[in-house]
Coordinates of C-alpha atoms in Angstrom, one line a residue:
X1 CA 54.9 51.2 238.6
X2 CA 51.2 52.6 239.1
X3 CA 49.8 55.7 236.8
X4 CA 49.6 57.6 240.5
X5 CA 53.7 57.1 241.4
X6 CA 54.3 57.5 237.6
X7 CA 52.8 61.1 237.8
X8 CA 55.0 61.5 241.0
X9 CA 58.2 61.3 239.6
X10 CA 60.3 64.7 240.5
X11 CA 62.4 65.7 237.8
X12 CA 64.8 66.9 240.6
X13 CA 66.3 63.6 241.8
X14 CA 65.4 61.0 239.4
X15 CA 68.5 59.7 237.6
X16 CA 68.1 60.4 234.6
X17 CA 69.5 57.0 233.1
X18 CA 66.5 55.5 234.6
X19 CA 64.3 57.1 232.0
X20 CA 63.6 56.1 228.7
X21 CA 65.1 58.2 225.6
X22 CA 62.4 59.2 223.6
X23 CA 64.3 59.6 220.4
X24 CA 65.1 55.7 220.0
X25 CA 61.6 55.3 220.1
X26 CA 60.7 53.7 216.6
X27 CA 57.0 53.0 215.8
X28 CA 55.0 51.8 212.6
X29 CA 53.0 54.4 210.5
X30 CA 50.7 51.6 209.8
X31 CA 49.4 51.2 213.3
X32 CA 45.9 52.7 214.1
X33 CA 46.1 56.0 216.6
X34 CA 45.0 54.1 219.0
X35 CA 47.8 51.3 218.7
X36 CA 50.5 54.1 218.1
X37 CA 49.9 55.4 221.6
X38 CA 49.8 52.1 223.1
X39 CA 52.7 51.3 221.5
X40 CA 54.3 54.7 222.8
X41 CA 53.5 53.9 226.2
X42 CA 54.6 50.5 226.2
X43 CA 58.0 51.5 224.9
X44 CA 58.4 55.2 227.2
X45 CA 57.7 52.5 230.2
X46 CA 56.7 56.3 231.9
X47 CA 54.6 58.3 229.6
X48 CA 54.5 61.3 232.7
X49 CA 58.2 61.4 232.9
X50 CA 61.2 60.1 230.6
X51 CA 64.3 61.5 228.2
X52 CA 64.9 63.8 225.3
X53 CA 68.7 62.8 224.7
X54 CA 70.2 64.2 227.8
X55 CA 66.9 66.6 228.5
X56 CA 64.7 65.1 231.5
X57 CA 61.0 66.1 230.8
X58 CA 57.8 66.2 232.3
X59 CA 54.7 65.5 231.2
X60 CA 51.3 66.7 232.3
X61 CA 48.1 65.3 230.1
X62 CA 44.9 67.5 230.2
X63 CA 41.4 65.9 230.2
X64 CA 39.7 68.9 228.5
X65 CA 39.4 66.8 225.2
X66 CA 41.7 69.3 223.2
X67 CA 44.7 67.8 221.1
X68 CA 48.3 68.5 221.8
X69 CA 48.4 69.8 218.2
X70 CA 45.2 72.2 218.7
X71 CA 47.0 73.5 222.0
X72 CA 50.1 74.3 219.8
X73 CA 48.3 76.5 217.1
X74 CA 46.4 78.3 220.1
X75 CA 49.8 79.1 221.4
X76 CA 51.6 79.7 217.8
X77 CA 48.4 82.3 217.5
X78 CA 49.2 84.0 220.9
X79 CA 53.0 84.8 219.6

């Protein structure tokens, strides 16, 4: 599957056993950033779209350079 028709997946009418479950997902501490998300997206097969237990979720990536974790204190400030 290509990045475009992984993006494309509708949370609506996948099945939802055809998605990865995020919390088997097992990965080394001594990997390098860089090797922990390759070894992320290797395992999630879909890095747009897979499982938390029986939770389908969605995932949208931003190219504005700011980290997940930054994004999470900006909206922990807002509250």
């Amino acid at each position: 599957m290509g990045i475009e028709e992984m993006k494309a997946v509708d949370i609506r009418t996948v099945d939802p056993e055809s998605l990865v479950d995020v919390t088997g997902i097992l990965i080394s501490d001594d990997m390098t950033k860089e090797e922990r998300a390759a070894e992320f997206v290797k395992q999630v097969k879909n890095p747009y779209c897979f499982r938390v237990g029986d939770v389908v979720v969605k995932n949208v990536y931003s190219t504005d350079g700011i980290s997940l974790k930054d994004r999470f204190e900006q909206f922990v400030r807002t509250l």
